[in-house]
């Protein structure tokens, strides 16, 4: 007996009658519901095959729901129709959001309930019985939609993960082919890797520490997307994983790349929580720029790997001396011997000598200007003069024709630290 005194058996029989009439209109109801969904949800407008699968999904869901009401099947015993599961997989493969899928179930539910209500009104049942029948149909329908929508979303998410893994693997293979220097059709490759190769390219190598959450790659990819937005990129960046804590990325930049890109990268990284370490190439145009900027980023990362000093969070190919350091990063032992020959005792790993080397490096880089060096180092001019004099004394000989050697040696000390300093 229902709360209003209506007999359960009578309500169930009346509901079965209403459902029977609706089943006679299944084709019509399927068509109208599908048309409504496509008109309301733009993401569901696909090709003929996808639209047919949507039609089958709508039809099978309505039929399954009708069967549940007619046969009084507990909602927890109902499984999603095969067409519904396959449709969820297809949407996942086509980058249609899960939100569109869930919304389709909610709107479809609304349409079917509206039609059921119209049929109940047309049946001219006793008002109390009409209300009881509608409550029964509505209760079963809400339970059905709640269960089935959850199950199809799980299927969607599983397929989405598998699809992205397969797609990213293929994408990575195509990127490696592009980096190899092989001749490629630029338009075909752009389509294959879903990245605009005719623009300017800022290449990055990003890396981070392992996280207990295990979401290192996803976190770094999100960071790259946000960085791209901050740099004004209109197209999505390209990101491929190298291992679980390292990724390669390219950001497409329109027009002539801004000269302040390095400072903008540093500013963004400094204001973003959990930003990864980054090695960046210079923004360069076309396929050759895509390759060259990447090689610059790799060389910068090599310097970081070989260095035994604290490395900034962001290093770029335009950083003074980094390109030169990259050329010798794979042979730090030979570099250390040469640095010792050029700098003498000034190459000692003491804090005092480190201050002297840094002052001399900045002094030489600023055109031997005490004033410019003092401004950059935030020192008094006389302090710079004293340190430069002491550095020359520590070296043991004046800086003459070998000035270039001295500058390069100081740059190597700056980037590699103890790795190229004297042990004695």
GROMACS .gro file of N, CA and C in nm, residues 83-159:
model
  231
   83UNK      N    1   2.531  -0.072  -2.623
   83UNK     CA    2   2.545   0.048  -2.705
   83UNK      C    3   2.584   0.169  -2.621
   84UNK      N    4   2.531   0.177  -2.499
   84UNK     CA    5   2.561   0.289  -2.411
   84UNK      C    6   2.709   0.288  -2.371
   85UNK      N    7   2.762   0.171  -2.341
   85UNK     CA    8   2.904   0.161  -2.304
   85UNK      C    9   2.994   0.195  -2.423
   86UNK      N   10   2.957   0.146  -2.541
   86UNK     CA   11   3.038   0.175  -2.660
   86UNK      C   12   3.033   0.323  -2.695
   87UNK      N   13   2.918   0.385  -2.678
   87UNK     CA   14   2.907   0.528  -2.705
   87UNK      C   15   2.997   0.608  -2.610
   88UNK      N   16   3.002   0.568  -2.484
   88UNK     CA   17   3.090   0.635  -2.387
   88UNK      C   18   3.236   0.623  -2.431
   89UNK      N   19   3.274   0.505  -2.482
   89UNK     CA   20   3.412   0.485  -2.528
   89UNK      C   21   3.443   0.574  -2.648
   90UNK      N   22   3.348   0.584  -2.741
   90UNK     CA   23   3.370   0.665  -2.861
   90UNK      C   24   3.386   0.813  -2.825
   91UNK      N   25   3.306   0.861  -2.731
   91UNK     CA   26   3.319   1.000  -2.688
   91UNK      C   27   3.456   1.024  -2.625
   92UNK      N   28   3.502   0.927  -2.546
   92UNK     CA   29   3.634   0.940  -2.483
   92UNK      C   30   3.744   0.950  -2.588
   93UNK      N   31   3.731   0.873  -2.695
   93UNK     CA   32   3.830   0.872  -2.802
   93UNK      C   33   3.830   1.000  -2.884
   94UNK      N   34   3.718   1.072  -2.881
   94UNK     CA   35   3.704   1.192  -2.963
   94UNK      C   36   3.718   1.321  -2.883
   95UNK      N   37   3.771   1.310  -2.763
   95UNK     CA   38   3.796   1.429  -2.680
   95UNK      C   39   3.668   1.502  -2.639
   96UNK      N   40   3.554   1.433  -2.642
   96UNK     CA   41   3.430   1.491  -2.592
   96UNK      C   42   3.430   1.475  -2.440
   97UNK      N   43   3.396   1.580  -2.368
   97UNK     CA   44   3.409   1.577  -2.223
   97UNK      C   45   3.308   1.483  -2.158
   98UNK      N   46   3.345   1.432  -2.041
   98UNK     CA   47   3.254   1.348  -1.963
   98UNK      C   48   3.132   1.427  -1.921
   99UNK      N   49   3.150   1.557  -1.905
   99UNK     CA   50   3.038   1.643  -1.868
   99UNK      C   51   2.927   1.638  -1.974
  100UNK      N   52   2.965   1.635  -2.101
  100UNK     CA   53   2.865   1.625  -2.209
  100UNK      C   54   2.790   1.494  -2.201
  101UNK      N   55   2.861   1.387  -2.167
  101UNK     CA   56   2.798   1.255  -2.156
  101UNK      C   57   2.696   1.254  -2.041
  102UNK      N   58   2.735   1.304  -1.925
  102UNK     CA   59   2.645   1.306  -1.809
  102UNK      C   60   2.525   1.396  -1.837
  103UNK      N   61   2.551   1.509  -1.900
  103UNK     CA   62   2.441   1.601  -1.932
  103UNK      C   63   2.341   1.537  -2.027
  104UNK      N   64   2.389   1.455  -2.119
  104UNK     CA   65   2.300   1.385  -2.211
  104UNK      C   66   2.204   1.294  -2.135
  105UNK      N   67   2.254   1.227  -2.033
  105UNK     CA   68   2.167   1.140  -1.954
  105UNK      C   69   2.063   1.221  -1.877
  106UNK      N   70   2.103   1.335  -1.825
  106UNK     CA   71   2.009   1.417  -1.749
  106UNK      C   72   1.900   1.475  -1.839
  107UNK      N   73   1.941   1.527  -1.954
  107UNK     CA   74   1.843   1.585  -2.046
  107UNK      C   75   1.754   1.478  -2.107
  108UNK      N   76   1.813   1.361  -2.138
  108UNK     CA   77   1.733   1.251  -2.190
  108UNK      C   78   1.630   1.204  -2.088
  109UNK      N   79   1.671   1.200  -1.963
  109UNK     CA   80   1.580   1.164  -1.854
  109UNK      C   81   1.463   1.262  -1.849
  110UNK      N   82   1.495   1.388  -1.862
  110UNK     CA   83   1.392   1.492  -1.860
  110UNK      C   84   1.290   1.472  -1.972
  111UNK      N   85   1.336   1.440  -2.091
  111UNK     CA   86   1.246   1.422  -2.205
  111UNK      C   87   1.156   1.300  -2.187
  112UNK      N   88   1.212   1.190  -2.139
  112UNK     CA   89   1.133   1.068  -2.122
  112UNK      C   90   1.028   1.088  -2.012
  113UNK      N   91   1.066   1.152  -1.903
  113UNK     CA   92   0.970   1.179  -1.796
  113UNK      C   93   0.857   1.270  -1.844
  114UNK      N   94   0.891   1.369  -1.925
  114UNK     CA   95   0.789   1.460  -1.979
  114UNK      C   96   0.689   1.383  -2.066
  115UNK      N   97   0.740   1.292  -2.149
  115UNK     CA   98   0.652   1.212  -2.234
  115UNK      C   99   0.566   1.117  -2.151
  116UNK      N  100   0.627   1.059  -2.046
  116UNK     CA  101   0.551   0.969  -1.958
  116UNK      C  102   0.438   1.044  -1.890
  117UNK      N  103   0.466   1.167  -1.847
  117UNK     CA  104   0.362   1.248  -1.782
  117UNK      C  105   0.248   1.279  -1.879
  118UNK      N  106   0.284   1.308  -2.002
  118UNK     CA  107   0.180   1.334  -2.103
  118UNK      C  108   0.092   1.211  -2.124
  119UNK      N  109   0.154   1.093  -2.124
  119UNK     CA  110   0.079   0.969  -2.145
  119UNK      C  111  -0.012   0.940  -2.026
  120UNK      N  112   0.035   0.969  -1.907
  120UNK     CA  113  -0.046   0.949  -1.786
  120UNK      C  114  -0.168   1.042  -1.790
  121UNK      N  115  -0.147   1.166  -1.827
  121UNK     CA  116  -0.259   1.260  -1.836
  121UNK      C  117  -0.361   1.216  -1.941
  122UNK      N  118  -0.310   1.163  -2.051
  122UNK     CA  119  -0.399   1.120  -2.159
  122UNK      C  120  -0.477   0.994  -2.122
  123UNK      N  121  -0.430   0.920  -2.022
  123UNK     CA  122  -0.495   0.794  -1.985
  123UNK      C  123  -0.622   0.815  -1.902
  124UNK      N  124  -0.641   0.938  -1.848
  124UNK     CA  125  -0.758   0.974  -1.769
  124UNK      C  126  -0.778   0.882  -1.649
  125UNK      N  127  -0.668   0.853  -1.582
  125UNK     CA  128  -0.674   0.774  -1.459
  125UNK      C  129  -0.727   0.861  -1.345
  126UNK      N  130  -0.768   0.795  -1.236
  126UNK     CA  131  -0.805   0.867  -1.114
  126UNK      C  132  -0.687   0.955  -1.073
  127UNK      N  133  -0.712   1.078  -1.032
  127UNK     CA  134  -0.601   1.169  -0.997
  127UNK      C  135  -0.500   1.110  -0.899
  128UNK      N  136  -0.551   1.043  -0.795
  128UNK     CA  137  -0.458   0.983  -0.699
  128UNK      C  138  -0.375   0.873  -0.764
  129UNK      N  139  -0.440   0.794  -0.846
  129UNK     CA  140  -0.368   0.685  -0.913
  129UNK      C  141  -0.269   0.743  -1.013
  130UNK      N  142  -0.307   0.848  -1.083
  130UNK     CA  143  -0.216   0.912  -1.180
  130UNK      C  144  -0.088   0.959  -1.110
  131UNK      N  145  -0.108   1.024  -0.993
  131UNK     CA  146   0.006   1.073  -0.918
  131UNK      C  147   0.095   0.958  -0.871
  132UNK      N  148   0.031   0.851  -0.824
  132UNK     CA  149   0.107   0.735  -0.776
  132UNK      C  150   0.185   0.670  -0.890
  133UNK      N  151   0.124   0.661  -1.007
  133UNK     CA  152   0.192   0.602  -1.123
  133UNK      C  153   0.312   0.688  -1.163
  134UNK      N  154   0.292   0.817  -1.164
  134UNK     CA  155   0.403   0.907  -1.201
  134UNK      C  156   0.516   0.896  -1.099
  135UNK      N  157   0.481   0.889  -0.970
  135UNK     CA  158   0.584   0.877  -0.866
  135UNK      C  159   0.663   0.748  -0.883
  136UNK      N  160   0.593   0.640  -0.919
  136UNK     CA  161   0.661   0.512  -0.940
  136UNK      C  162   0.757   0.521  -1.057
  137UNK      N  163   0.710   0.572  -1.168
  137UNK     CA  164   0.794   0.583  -1.288
  137UNK      C  165   0.912   0.677  -1.263
  138UNK      N  166   0.883   0.789  -1.196
  138UNK     CA  167   0.990   0.886  -1.167
  138UNK      C  168   1.096   0.827  -1.075
  139UNK      N  169   1.051   0.754  -0.971
  139UNK     CA  170   1.145   0.695  -0.876
  139UNK      C  171   1.237   0.596  -0.944
  140UNK      N  172   1.179   0.508  -1.026
  140UNK     CA  173   1.261   0.410  -1.098
  140UNK      C  174   1.355   0.480  -1.196
  141UNK      N  175   1.305   0.583  -1.262
  141UNK     CA  176   1.388   0.652  -1.363
  141UNK      C  177   1.506   0.724  -1.298
  142UNK      N  178   1.483   0.789  -1.184
  142UNK     CA  179   1.595   0.857  -1.117
  142UNK      C  180   1.699   0.756  -1.070
  143UNK      N  181   1.654   0.644  -1.016
  143UNK     CA  182   1.748   0.540  -0.973
  143UNK      C  183   1.825   0.484  -1.091
  144UNK      N  184   1.754   0.463  -1.203
  144UNK     CA  185   1.818   0.411  -1.324
  144UNK      C  186   1.925   0.507  -1.375
  145UNK      N  187   1.890   0.634  -1.389
  145UNK     CA  188   1.985   0.733  -1.442
  145UNK      C  189   2.105   0.748  -1.349
  146UNK      N  190   2.081   0.749  -1.220
  146UNK     CA  191   2.191   0.762  -1.124
  146UNK      C  192   2.290   0.647  -1.138
  147UNK      N  193   2.238   0.525  -1.148
  147UNK     CA  194   2.326   0.408  -1.157
  147UNK      C  195   2.396   0.401  -1.293
  148UNK      N  196   2.319   0.411  -1.400
  148UNK     CA  197   2.375   0.392  -1.533
  148UNK      C  198   2.473   0.502  -1.569
  149UNK      N  199   2.442   0.627  -1.532
  149UNK     CA  200   2.533   0.736  -1.566
  149UNK      C  201   2.668   0.719  -1.495
  150UNK      N  202   2.665   0.668  -1.372
  150UNK     CA  203   2.791   0.643  -1.301
  150UNK      C  204   2.872   0.534  -1.370
  151UNK      N  205   2.805   0.429  -1.412
  151UNK     CA  206   2.875   0.317  -1.476
  151UNK      C  207   2.933   0.355  -1.612
  152UNK      N  208   2.858   0.434  -1.691
  152UNK     CA  209   2.911   0.472  -1.822
  152UNK      C  210   3.025   0.573  -1.807
  153UNK      N  211   3.023   0.655  -1.702
  153UNK     CA  212   3.133   0.747  -1.679
  153UNK      C  213   3.260   0.671  -1.641
  154UNK      N  214   3.246   0.565  -1.564
  154UNK     CA  215   3.362   0.480  -1.532
  154UNK      C  216   3.420   0.421  -1.660
  155UNK      N  217   3.333   0.372  -1.747
  155UNK     CA  218   3.378   0.319  -1.876
  155UNK      C  219   3.447   0.427  -1.958
  156UNK      N  220   3.388   0.547  -1.958
  156UNK     CA  221   3.447   0.661  -2.030
  156UNK      C  222   3.588   0.690  -1.978
  157UNK      N  223   3.602   0.697  -1.845
  157UNK     CA  224   3.731   0.732  -1.787
  157UNK      C  225   3.837   0.625  -1.814
  158UNK      N  226   3.798   0.499  -1.806
  158UNK     CA  227   3.892   0.390  -1.835
  158UNK      C  228   3.939   0.398  -1.980
  159UNK      N  229   3.844   0.418  -2.071
  159UNK     CA  230   3.878   0.427  -2.212
  159UNK      C  231   3.962   0.551  -2.240
   0.00000   0.00000   0.00000
